């Protein structure tokens, strides 16, 4: 009898679990369907119903359980507060976009005039706004015909190899045969385009005569690559662009990090304006590093060579979409992007912020201290450059808890302490950082 009563009880509980169609009509879940899509919301509802059937939650708690389990976005990507002290963190998406760039992306998400002239109703040059912005920021290129944009810097180098050296040799110093990340290497990249690499000089020393001795009828161009993610020191020498430009072949210079002009804190970092002034025929760079914009490969230089690059069939395969063009234009035309603010941040202001945060956290019972530390550019830029910074030091066990919080906070662990470096945290995010740490206590 008791067994029968138990079965009846289970049956009665299950009967009280709301049906799927009813749940999907609940106002909060109905709105979630509009924001996240029916399949994702239905999965959350089904999971909540199953928990109720298993007796883990009451039938009347199904709605709250489903709502609580829903993500804030249909994308699996999560917001992260970068407290690593690495300004351009590749694993965290490199440069964070400015508010102006984010607004431009939202506008570009709908129908736009990306390749259309609203004045005369005809087709127009794709991305002309972004090209004009780059040309104005770098007048050395002499207008938009001296600028081209592809999907990343590796694509820019690949296009140069496809157009300027098909079946020919590309001359490069042995000291510049770099690996650009995730096991992608410059030799593999350019030879995949059907070109051959002609290595000259030694790892630590290359002379102009090494280049001139290698020149021949099979030379496509000379490639100079900035070793942006390592340094060779000691008994070294390299040939500057100004001397390479006197050779009777095109000179392509990969500056890497996307710095358009010299920056006082990065005296050894190459920039596009200086390379062009020194005589480079084509300069390639990244858009999502020190420029502070979206992922893109930027090409600047000789109009005739750029025209050949644009006209190659591969250029269409390597082109960027409207969202990238919008973000790139807004980055160049708009206010200073976050990466530049991080780079120029005043260390005394950083220390004052660290002291304030540590004081608040200490009052809440957290073992927090303000400490001096060192930040880095990252993203394969400015190797060896140390940027004085300030951080909030916590016990090491906070690191994994902060990573799994909302928002996720990523710091770095040094000598058994979790450091939250403020050089890469916007001042207006300080309160969110405090609350994220405080939630880890519970």
CSV table of N, CA, C and O in Angstrom, one decimal, residues 364-433:
chain,number,residue,atom,x,y,z
A,364,UNK,N,36.5,44.1,3.5
A,364,UNK,CA,35.5,43.1,3.3
A,364,UNK,C,36.1,41.7,3.7
A,364,UNK,O,35.4,40.7,3.5
A,365,UNK,N,37.3,41.7,4.3
A,365,UNK,CA,37.9,40.5,4.8
A,365,UNK,C,38.7,39.7,3.8
A,365,UNK,O,39.1,38.6,4.0
A,366,UNK,N,39.1,40.4,2.7
A,366,UNK,CA,40.0,39.8,1.7
A,366,UNK,C,41.4,40.1,2.0
A,366,UNK,O,41.8,41.2,2.3
A,367,UNK,N,42.3,39.1,1.8
A,367,UNK,CA,43.7,39.3,2.0
A,367,UNK,C,44.2,40.0,0.7
A,367,UNK,O,44.6,39.3,-0.3
A,368,UNK,N,44.1,41.3,0.6
A,368,UNK,CA,44.5,42.1,-0.6
A,368,UNK,C,45.5,43.1,-0.3
A,368,UNK,O,45.5,43.8,0.8
A,369,UNK,N,46.5,43.3,-1.2
A,369,UNK,CA,47.5,44.2,-1.0
A,369,UNK,C,47.8,44.9,-2.4
A,369,UNK,O,47.6,44.3,-3.4
A,370,UNK,N,48.1,46.2,-2.3
A,370,UNK,CA,48.5,46.9,-3.5
A,370,UNK,C,50.1,46.7,-3.7
A,370,UNK,O,50.8,47.0,-2.8
A,371,UNK,N,50.5,46.3,-4.9
A,371,UNK,CA,51.9,46.1,-5.2
A,371,UNK,C,52.3,46.7,-6.5
A,371,UNK,O,51.5,46.9,-7.4
A,372,UNK,N,53.6,47.0,-6.6
A,372,UNK,CA,54.1,47.5,-7.9
A,372,UNK,C,54.5,46.2,-8.7
A,372,UNK,O,54.9,45.2,-8.2
A,373,UNK,N,54.3,46.3,-10.0
A,373,UNK,CA,54.6,45.2,-10.9
A,373,UNK,C,55.0,45.7,-12.2
A,373,UNK,O,55.2,46.9,-12.4
A,374,UNK,N,55.1,44.8,-13.2
A,374,UNK,CA,55.5,45.2,-14.6
A,374,UNK,C,54.6,44.6,-15.6
A,374,UNK,O,54.3,43.4,-15.5
A,375,UNK,N,54.1,45.4,-16.5
A,375,UNK,CA,53.2,44.9,-17.5
A,375,UNK,C,54.0,44.8,-18.8
A,375,UNK,O,55.1,45.2,-18.9
A,376,UNK,N,53.3,44.2,-19.9
A,376,UNK,CA,54.0,44.0,-21.1
A,376,UNK,C,53.0,44.3,-22.3
A,376,UNK,O,51.8,44.3,-22.1
A,377,UNK,N,53.6,44.6,-23.4
A,377,UNK,CA,52.8,44.9,-24.6
A,377,UNK,C,52.0,43.7,-25.1
A,377,UNK,O,50.8,43.7,-25.3
A,378,UNK,N,52.8,42.6,-25.3
A,378,UNK,CA,52.1,41.3,-25.8
A,378,UNK,C,51.8,41.3,-27.2
A,378,UNK,O,52.0,42.3,-28.0
A,379,UNK,N,51.1,40.2,-27.6
A,379,UNK,CA,50.7,40.1,-29.0
A,379,UNK,C,51.8,40.1,-30.0
A,379,UNK,O,51.7,40.5,-31.2
A,380,UNK,N,53.0,39.7,-29.6
A,380,UNK,CA,54.2,39.7,-30.5
A,380,UNK,C,54.7,41.1,-30.7
A,380,UNK,O,55.3,41.4,-31.7
A,381,UNK,N,54.4,42.1,-29.9
A,381,UNK,CA,54.9,43.4,-30.0
A,381,UNK,C,55.8,43.9,-28.9
A,381,UNK,O,55.7,43.5,-27.8
A,382,UNK,N,56.8,44.7,-29.3
A,382,UNK,CA,57.7,45.3,-28.3
A,382,UNK,C,58.3,44.3,-27.3
A,382,UNK,O,58.2,44.4,-26.1
A,383,UNK,N,59.0,43.2,-27.8
A,383,UNK,CA,59.6,42.3,-26.9
A,383,UNK,C,60.6,42.9,-26.0
A,383,UNK,O,61.4,43.7,-26.4
A,384,UNK,N,60.6,42.6,-24.7
A,384,UNK,CA,61.6,43.1,-23.8
A,384,UNK,C,61.2,44.4,-23.2
A,384,UNK,O,61.8,44.9,-22.2
A,385,UNK,N,60.2,45.1,-23.7
A,385,UNK,CA,59.7,46.4,-23.1
A,385,UNK,C,58.9,46.1,-21.8
A,385,UNK,O,58.0,45.4,-21.8
A,386,UNK,N,59.4,46.7,-20.7
A,386,UNK,CA,58.7,46.5,-19.5
A,386,UNK,C,58.0,47.9,-19.1
A,386,UNK,O,58.6,48.9,-19.1
A,387,UNK,N,56.7,47.7,-18.8
A,387,UNK,CA,55.9,48.9,-18.5
A,387,UNK,C,55.6,48.9,-17.0
A,387,UNK,O,54.9,48.0,-16.5
A,388,UNK,N,56.1,49.9,-16.2
A,388,UNK,CA,55.8,49.9,-14.8
A,388,UNK,C,54.3,49.9,-14.5
A,388,UNK,O,53.6,50.7,-15.2
A,389,UNK,N,53.9,49.1,-13.6
A,389,UNK,CA,52.4,49.1,-13.4
A,389,UNK,C,52.1,48.8,-11.9
A,389,UNK,O,53.1,48.8,-11.1
A,390,UNK,N,50.9,48.7,-11.6
A,390,UNK,CA,50.5,48.4,-10.2
A,390,UNK,C,49.4,47.3,-10.2
A,390,UNK,O,48.6,47.3,-11.2
A,391,UNK,N,49.3,46.5,-9.2
A,391,UNK,CA,48.4,45.4,-9.2
A,391,UNK,C,47.8,45.2,-7.8
A,391,UNK,O,48.4,45.7,-6.8
A,392,UNK,N,46.7,44.5,-7.7
A,392,UNK,CA,46.1,44.1,-6.5
A,392,UNK,C,46.5,42.6,-6.3
A,392,UNK,O,46.2,41.8,-7.2
A,393,UNK,N,47.2,42.4,-5.2
A,393,UNK,CA,47.7,41.0,-4.9
A,393,UNK,C,46.7,40.3,-4.0
A,393,UNK,O,46.4,40.7,-2.9
A,394,UNK,N,46.3,39.1,-4.5
A,394,UNK,CA,45.4,38.2,-3.7
A,394,UNK,C,46.1,36.8,-3.5
A,394,UNK,O,47.1,36.5,-4.2
A,395,UNK,N,45.5,36.0,-2.6
A,395,UNK,CA,46.0,34.7,-2.5
A,395,UNK,C,45.8,33.9,-3.8
A,395,UNK,O,44.8,34.2,-4.6
A,396,UNK,N,46.7,32.9,-4.1
A,396,UNK,CA,46.7,32.3,-5.4
A,396,UNK,C,45.4,31.5,-5.7
A,396,UNK,O,45.0,31.4,-6.8
A,397,UNK,N,44.6,31.1,-4.7
A,397,UNK,CA,43.4,30.3,-4.9
A,397,UNK,C,42.3,31.2,-5.5
A,397,UNK,O,41.3,30.7,-6.0
A,398,UNK,N,42.5,32.5,-5.6
A,398,UNK,CA,41.5,33.4,-6.2
A,398,UNK,C,41.5,33.2,-7.7
A,398,UNK,O,40.5,33.5,-8.4
A,399,UNK,N,42.7,32.9,-8.3
A,399,UNK,CA,42.8,32.8,-9.8
A,399,UNK,C,41.8,32.0,-10.5
A,399,UNK,O,41.1,32.4,-11.4
A,400,UNK,N,41.6,30.7,-10.1
A,400,UNK,CA,40.6,29.9,-10.8
A,400,UNK,C,39.2,30.3,-10.5
A,400,UNK,O,38.3,30.2,-11.4
A,401,UNK,N,38.9,30.8,-9.3
A,401,UNK,CA,37.6,31.2,-8.9
A,401,UNK,C,37.2,32.5,-9.7
A,401,UNK,O,36.0,32.6,-10.2
A,402,UNK,N,38.1,33.4,-9.9
A,402,UNK,CA,37.8,34.6,-10.7
A,402,UNK,C,37.6,34.2,-12.2
A,402,UNK,O,36.8,34.9,-12.8
A,403,UNK,N,38.4,33.3,-12.7
A,403,UNK,CA,38.2,32.9,-14.1
A,403,UNK,C,36.8,32.3,-14.3
A,403,UNK,O,36.2,32.5,-15.4
A,404,UNK,N,36.2,31.7,-13.3
A,404,UNK,CA,34.9,31.1,-13.5
A,404,UNK,C,33.7,32.0,-13.0
A,404,UNK,O,32.6,31.5,-13.0
A,405,UNK,N,34.1,33.2,-12.6
A,405,UNK,CA,33.0,34.1,-12.2
A,405,UNK,C,32.3,34.8,-13.3
A,405,UNK,O,32.5,34.5,-14.5
A,406,UNK,N,31.4,35.7,-12.9
A,406,UNK,CA,30.7,36.5,-13.9
A,406,UNK,C,30.7,38.0,-13.5
A,406,UNK,O,30.1,38.4,-12.5
A,407,UNK,N,31.5,38.8,-14.2
A,407,UNK,CA,32.3,38.4,-15.4
A,407,UNK,C,33.5,37.7,-15.0
A,407,UNK,O,34.0,37.7,-13.9
A,408,UNK,N,34.1,36.9,-16.0
A,408,UNK,CA,35.3,36.2,-15.8
A,408,UNK,C,36.4,37.3,-15.6
A,408,UNK,O,36.5,38.3,-16.3
A,409,UNK,N,37.3,37.0,-14.7
A,409,UNK,CA,38.5,37.9,-14.5
A,409,UNK,C,39.7,37.0,-14.6
A,409,UNK,O,39.9,36.0,-13.9
A,410,UNK,N,40.6,37.5,-15.5
A,410,UNK,CA,41.9,36.7,-15.7
A,410,UNK,C,43.0,37.6,-15.2
A,410,UNK,O,43.3,38.7,-15.8
A,411,UNK,N,43.7,37.1,-14.2
A,411,UNK,CA,44.9,37.8,-13.8
A,411,UNK,C,46.1,36.9,-14.1
A,411,UNK,O,46.1,36.2,-15.1
A,412,UNK,N,47.2,37.0,-13.3
A,412,UNK,CA,48.3,36.2,-13.5
A,412,UNK,C,48.9,35.7,-12.1
A,412,UNK,O,48.7,36.5,-11.1
A,413,UNK,N,49.5,34.6,-12.1
A,413,UNK,CA,50.0,34.1,-10.8
A,413,UNK,C,51.5,34.2,-10.8
A,413,UNK,O,52.2,33.8,-11.7
A,414,UNK,N,52.0,34.9,-9.8
A,414,UNK,CA,53.5,35.1,-9.6
A,414,UNK,C,53.8,34.8,-8.1
A,414,UNK,O,53.2,35.4,-7.2
A,415,UNK,N,54.7,33.9,-7.9
A,415,UNK,CA,55.3,33.7,-6.5
A,415,UNK,C,54.1,33.4,-5.5
A,415,UNK,O,54.1,33.9,-4.4
A,416,UNK,N,53.2,32.5,-6.0
A,416,UNK,CA,52.1,32.1,-5.1
A,416,UNK,C,51.1,33.1,-4.8
A,416,UNK,O,50.3,32.9,-3.9
A,417,UNK,N,51.0,34.2,-5.6
A,417,UNK,CA,50.0,35.2,-5.4
A,417,UNK,C,49.3,35.5,-6.8
A,417,UNK,O,49.9,35.4,-7.8
A,418,UNK,N,48.0,35.8,-6.7
A,418,UNK,CA,47.2,36.1,-7.9
A,418,UNK,C,47.3,37.7,-8.0
A,418,UNK,O,46.8,38.4,-7.1
A,419,UNK,N,47.9,38.1,-9.1
A,419,UNK,CA,48.0,39.6,-9.3
A,419,UNK,C,46.9,40.0,-10.3
A,419,UNK,O,46.8,39.5,-11.4
A,420,UNK,N,46.2,41.1,-10.0
A,420,UNK,CA,45.3,41.7,-10.9
A,420,UNK,C,45.9,43.1,-11.3
A,420,UNK,O,45.9,44.0,-10.6
A,421,UNK,N,46.5,43.0,-12.5
A,421,UNK,CA,47.3,44.2,-13.0
A,421,UNK,C,46.3,45.2,-13.6
A,421,UNK,O,45.6,44.9,-14.5
A,422,UNK,N,46.4,46.4,-13.1
A,422,UNK,CA,45.4,47.4,-13.4
A,422,UNK,C,45.7,48.2,-14.7
A,422,UNK,O,44.9,49.0,-15.2
A,423,UNK,N,46.9,48.0,-15.3
A,423,UNK,CA,47.3,48.7,-16.5
A,423,UNK,C,46.3,48.3,-17.6
A,423,UNK,O,46.1,49.0,-18.6
A,424,UNK,N,45.8,47.0,-17.6
A,424,UNK,CA,44.9,46.6,-18.6
A,424,UNK,C,43.4,46.5,-18.2
A,424,UNK,O,42.6,45.9,-18.9
A,425,UNK,N,43.1,47.2,-17.1
A,425,UNK,CA,41.8,47.3,-16.7
A,425,UNK,C,41.3,48.8,-16.7
A,425,UNK,O,42.0,49.7,-16.2
A,426,UNK,N,40.2,49.1,-17.4
A,426,UNK,CA,39.8,50.5,-17.5
A,426,UNK,C,39.3,50.9,-16.1
A,426,UNK,O,38.8,50.2,-15.3
A,427,UNK,N,39.6,52.2,-15.7
A,427,UNK,CA,39.2,52.7,-14.4
A,427,UNK,C,37.7,52.5,-14.1
A,427,UNK,O,37.4,52.2,-12.9
A,428,UNK,N,36.9,52.6,-15.1
A,428,UNK,CA,35.4,52.5,-14.8
A,428,UNK,C,35.1,51.0,-14.5
A,428,UNK,O,33.9,50.7,-14.1
A,429,UNK,N,36.0,50.1,-14.7
A,429,UNK,CA,35.7,48.7,-14.4
A,429,UNK,C,36.2,48.3,-13.0
A,429,UNK,O,36.0,47.2,-12.5
A,430,UNK,N,36.8,49.3,-12.2
A,430,UNK,CA,37.3,49.0,-10.9
A,430,UNK,C,36.2,48.4,-10.0
A,430,UNK,O,36.5,47.5,-9.2
A,431,UNK,N,35.0,49.0,-10.0
A,431,UNK,CA,34.0,48.5,-9.1
A,431,UNK,C,33.5,47.1,-9.4
A,431,UNK,O,33.3,46.3,-8.5
A,432,UNK,N,33.5,46.8,-10.7
A,432,UNK,CA,33.1,45.4,-11.1
A,432,UNK,C,34.2,44.4,-10.7
A,432,UNK,O,33.9,43.3,-10.3
A,433,UNK,N,35.5,44.9,-10.7
A,433,UNK,CA,36.6,44.1,-10.3
A,433,UNK,C,36.4,43.8,-8.8
A,433,UNK,O,36.6,42.6,-8.3
